[in-house]
Short mmCIF file of C-alpha atoms in Angstrom, two decimals:
data_model
loop_
_atom_site.label_atom_id
_atom_site.label_comp_id
_atom_site.label_asym_id
_atom_site.label_seq_id
_atom_site.Cartn_x
_atom_site.Cartn_y
_atom_site.Cartn_z
CA UNK A 1 -79.40 66.06 -174.49
CA UNK A 2 -77.08 69.14 -173.27
CA UNK A 3 -75.29 70.92 -176.03
CA UNK A 4 -72.97 73.45 -174.55
CA UNK A 5 -70.17 73.27 -172.11
CA UNK A 6 -71.88 75.96 -170.11
CA UNK A 7 -75.36 73.94 -169.59
CA UNK A 8 -73.02 71.05 -168.57
CA UNK A 9 -70.44 72.36 -166.32
CA UNK A 10 -74.47 74.18 -164.32
CA UNK A 11 -75.75 70.27 -164.91
CA UNK A 12 -72.69 69.67 -163.07
CA UNK A 13 -72.76 71.44 -160.05
CA UNK A 14 -75.98 71.58 -159.79
CA UNK A 15 -75.64 67.80 -159.31
CA UNK A 16 -73.11 68.06 -156.87
CA UNK A 17 -74.85 70.97 -155.06
CA UNK A 18 -78.40 68.56 -154.80
CA UNK A 19 -76.02 65.47 -153.94
CA UNK A 20 -74.46 68.05 -150.91
CA UNK A 21 -78.17 68.62 -149.51
CA UNK A 22 -80.52 65.12 -150.74
CA UNK A 23 -79.81 61.89 -148.98
CA UNK A 24 -81.77 60.50 -151.74
CA UNK A 25 -79.67 62.17 -154.88
CA UNK A 26 -77.32 59.08 -156.59
CA UNK A 27 -74.98 61.65 -156.15
CA UNK A 28 -74.95 61.49 -152.02
CA UNK A 29 -72.51 58.58 -151.96
CA UNK A 30 -70.11 59.10 -154.45
CA UNK A 31 -66.82 56.65 -154.57
CA UNK A 32 -63.84 58.41 -153.36
CA UNK A 33 -60.53 57.22 -154.45
CA UNK A 34 -57.12 58.25 -153.18
CA UNK A 35 -53.66 58.21 -154.90
CA UNK A 36 -53.05 54.75 -153.43
CA UNK A 37 -55.81 53.86 -155.06
CA UNK A 38 -58.00 52.89 -152.30
CA UNK A 39 -61.70 53.47 -152.88
CA UNK A 40 -64.72 53.71 -150.73
CA UNK A 41 -68.02 55.37 -150.51
CA UNK A 42 -68.03 58.26 -148.58
CA UNK A 43 -71.23 60.91 -147.77
CA UNK A 44 -71.07 64.42 -149.93
CA UNK A 45 -71.55 66.79 -147.04
CA UNK A 46 -71.07 70.36 -148.86
CA UNK A 47 -70.13 71.47 -152.69
CA UNK A 48 -68.80 75.64 -152.90
CA UNK A 49 -69.69 76.35 -156.82
CA UNK A 50 -67.94 78.97 -156.67
CA UNK A 51 -64.70 77.14 -155.81
CA UNK A 52 -65.50 74.01 -157.10
CA UNK A 53 -64.87 72.30 -153.55
CA UNK A 54 -66.33 69.15 -152.20
CA UNK A 55 -66.60 68.30 -148.27
CA UNK A 56 -66.62 65.26 -147.02
CA UNK A 57 -66.22 64.14 -143.15
CA UNK A 58 -63.47 61.89 -142.39
CA UNK A 59 -62.25 60.61 -139.06
CA UNK A 60 -58.27 62.36 -138.71
CA UNK A 61 -57.24 58.33 -137.32
CA UNK A 62 -58.12 57.40 -141.01
CA UNK A 63 -55.12 55.76 -142.47
CA UNK A 64 -56.20 57.81 -145.96
CA UNK A 65 -55.40 61.12 -143.78
CA UNK A 66 -51.76 60.05 -143.64
CA UNK A 67 -51.95 59.06 -147.68
CA UNK A 68 -53.84 62.50 -148.26
CA UNK A 69 -50.66 64.44 -146.76
CA UNK A 70 -48.04 62.69 -148.58
CA UNK A 71 -50.60 62.80 -152.10
CA UNK A 72 -53.11 64.77 -152.26
CA UNK A 73 -54.61 63.53 -155.32
CA UNK A 74 -58.28 62.36 -154.87
CA UNK A 75 -60.69 60.65 -157.74
CA UNK A 76 -64.30 60.93 -157.08
CA UNK A 77 -66.74 58.74 -158.85
CA UNK A 78 -70.58 59.13 -158.42
CA UNK A 79 -73.18 57.65 -161.33
CA UNK A 80 -76.51 58.50 -161.72
CA UNK A 81 -78.31 55.45 -162.58
CA UNK A 82 -81.64 57.02 -163.29
CA UNK A 83 -80.29 59.42 -165.78
CA UNK A 84 -77.43 57.58 -166.78
CA UNK A 85 -74.78 60.06 -166.08
CA UNK A 86 -71.31 59.28 -165.08
CA UNK A 87 -69.56 61.96 -163.60
CA UNK A 88 -65.67 61.86 -162.79
CA UNK A 89 -64.26 64.53 -160.69
CA UNK A 90 -60.21 64.40 -160.09
CA UNK A 91 -58.47 67.15 -157.76
CA UNK A 92 -56.84 67.83 -154.87
CA UNK A 93 -57.41 66.47 -151.19
CA UNK A 94 -56.86 68.26 -148.17
CA UNK A 95 -57.52 67.65 -144.62
CA UNK A 96 -58.87 69.78 -142.41
CA UNK A 97 -58.65 69.40 -138.38
CA UNK A 98 -59.37 73.07 -137.30
CA UNK A 99 -61.22 76.38 -137.99
CA UNK A 100 -64.54 77.83 -138.75
CA UNK A 101 -65.74 75.12 -141.39
CA UNK A 102 -64.90 72.58 -139.49
CA UNK A 103 -66.54 73.88 -136.37
CA UNK A 104 -69.20 74.78 -138.42
CA UNK A 105 -70.22 71.09 -139.85
CA UNK A 106 -69.21 69.57 -136.63
CA UNK A 107 -71.78 72.21 -134.84
CA UNK A 108 -74.75 70.94 -137.73
CA UNK A 109 -74.03 67.42 -137.13
CA UNK A 110 -75.96 65.61 -134.18
CA UNK A 111 -75.19 63.71 -131.80
CA UNK A 112 -75.94 59.92 -133.50
CA UNK A 113 -73.12 61.13 -136.02
CA UNK A 114 -70.75 62.50 -133.71
CA UNK A 115 -70.69 59.37 -131.69
CA UNK A 116 -68.68 57.59 -134.47
CA UNK A 117 -65.77 59.51 -133.72
CA UNK A 118 -65.82 58.30 -129.83
CA UNK A 119 -64.20 54.98 -130.62
CA UNK A 120 -61.60 52.85 -132.27
CA UNK A 121 -60.05 54.55 -135.34
CA UNK A 122 -61.06 53.47 -138.47
CA UNK A 123 -58.98 49.89 -139.53
CA UNK A 124 -57.78 49.27 -135.82
CA UNK A 125 -58.17 45.48 -135.48
CA UNK A 126 -60.69 43.49 -133.33
CA UNK A 127 -60.85 40.08 -132.20
CA UNK A 128 -64.47 39.94 -132.72
CA UNK A 129 -67.38 42.23 -134.89
CA UNK A 130 -67.29 45.53 -133.77
CA UNK A 131 -68.83 48.87 -135.05
CA UNK A 132 -65.83 50.39 -133.54
CA UNK A 133 -68.27 52.55 -130.37
CA UNK A 134 -67.83 52.00 -127.02
CA UNK A 135 -70.51 49.83 -125.84
CA UNK A 136 -72.83 52.12 -123.90
CA UNK A 137 -72.92 54.23 -127.37
CA UNK A 138 -74.11 50.97 -129.47
CA UNK A 139 -77.68 52.01 -130.30
CA UNK A 140 -77.99 54.95 -127.93
CA UNK A 141 -77.41 58.49 -128.50
CA UNK A 142 -75.12 60.60 -126.53
CA UNK A 143 -75.50 63.62 -124.21
CA UNK A 144 -73.78 66.56 -125.57
CA UNK A 145 -71.08 66.60 -122.82
CA UNK A 146 -70.15 62.58 -123.90
CA UNK A 147 -69.70 63.70 -127.54
CA UNK A 148 -67.14 66.27 -126.41
CA UNK A 149 -63.88 63.90 -126.94
CA UNK A 150 -65.05 63.14 -130.27
CA UNK A 151 -64.03 66.46 -132.03
CA UNK A 152 -60.81 66.05 -131.55
CA UNK A 153 -61.19 62.96 -134.45
CA UNK A 154 -63.92 64.85 -136.51
CA UNK A 155 -62.03 66.12 -139.68
CA UNK A 156 -63.04 67.33 -143.39
CA UNK A 157 -61.65 66.14 -146.47
CA UNK A 158 -61.89 69.08 -149.02
CA UNK A 159 -61.48 68.18 -152.36
CA UNK A 160 -60.91 71.26 -154.98
CA UNK A 161 -61.93 69.63 -158.42
CA UNK A 162 -59.49 70.77 -160.85
CA UNK A 163 -60.52 68.25 -163.45
CA UNK A 164 -64.43 67.20 -164.42
CA UNK A 165 -65.92 64.28 -166.87
CA UNK A 166 -69.28 64.43 -167.76
CA UNK A 167 -70.34 61.69 -169.80
CA UNK A 168 -74.14 60.62 -170.89
CA UNK A 169 -75.25 57.99 -172.37
CA UNK A 170 -77.83 57.38 -174.47
CA UNK A 171 -79.13 54.95 -177.36
CA UNK A 172 -78.81 57.21 -179.57
CA UNK A 173 -75.32 58.14 -179.06
CA UNK A 174 -73.15 58.86 -175.64
CA UNK A 175 -72.11 62.40 -175.27
CA UNK A 176 -68.86 63.15 -173.00
CA UNK A 177 -67.61 66.44 -171.63
CA UNK A 178 -64.38 67.26 -170.05
CA UNK A 179 -63.24 69.91 -168.08
CA UNK A 180 -59.90 71.23 -167.10
CA UNK A 181 -60.45 74.24 -164.87
CA UNK A 182 -62.84 76.34 -167.04
CA UNK A 183 -61.84 74.67 -170.00
CA UNK A 184 -64.24 72.46 -171.50
CA UNK A 185 -63.74 69.81 -174.40
CA UNK A 186 -65.52 67.37 -176.42
CA UNK A 187 -63.83 63.96 -175.86
CA UNK A 188 -64.85 60.89 -177.43
CA UNK A 189 -66.76 58.66 -175.03
#
């Protein structure tokens, strides 16, 4: 059982870093909630331990973009069942559609991932079940030229963590630590 704030902050950072790079990590797909209480599972794509910023990919046409732009409060919930550890993170989100970070994330994606940004925008209504993809890309990897129009729909959701709630479950007694900025405090589970 971790017993110092430094050890717990390091544990949080290591779990987020692993979650961003290891698709088998339970932290890889946390629940992300916007200020309108809408929650969804998203893939954690990056974590910057210096700035405590999370990076997710999103569609610039998604309804959550307008919500975040009007109220940037974000909640992120991750649970590691094997470790019996819950992370609740709160912070400010921002949508980024241009710049080096977006270009870099786009270039690191393969064309199967990029094709998701070619079709209908998230939440668009359909008369039949649909992936939203153009028919010619169902199960097919588009070429580099074919995904060029998708780039304008690709965006990053960056979440600056302002508060981290670390909750460890144990039959000998749960432990919980809350970090607001760099300050840690023990709180009752």
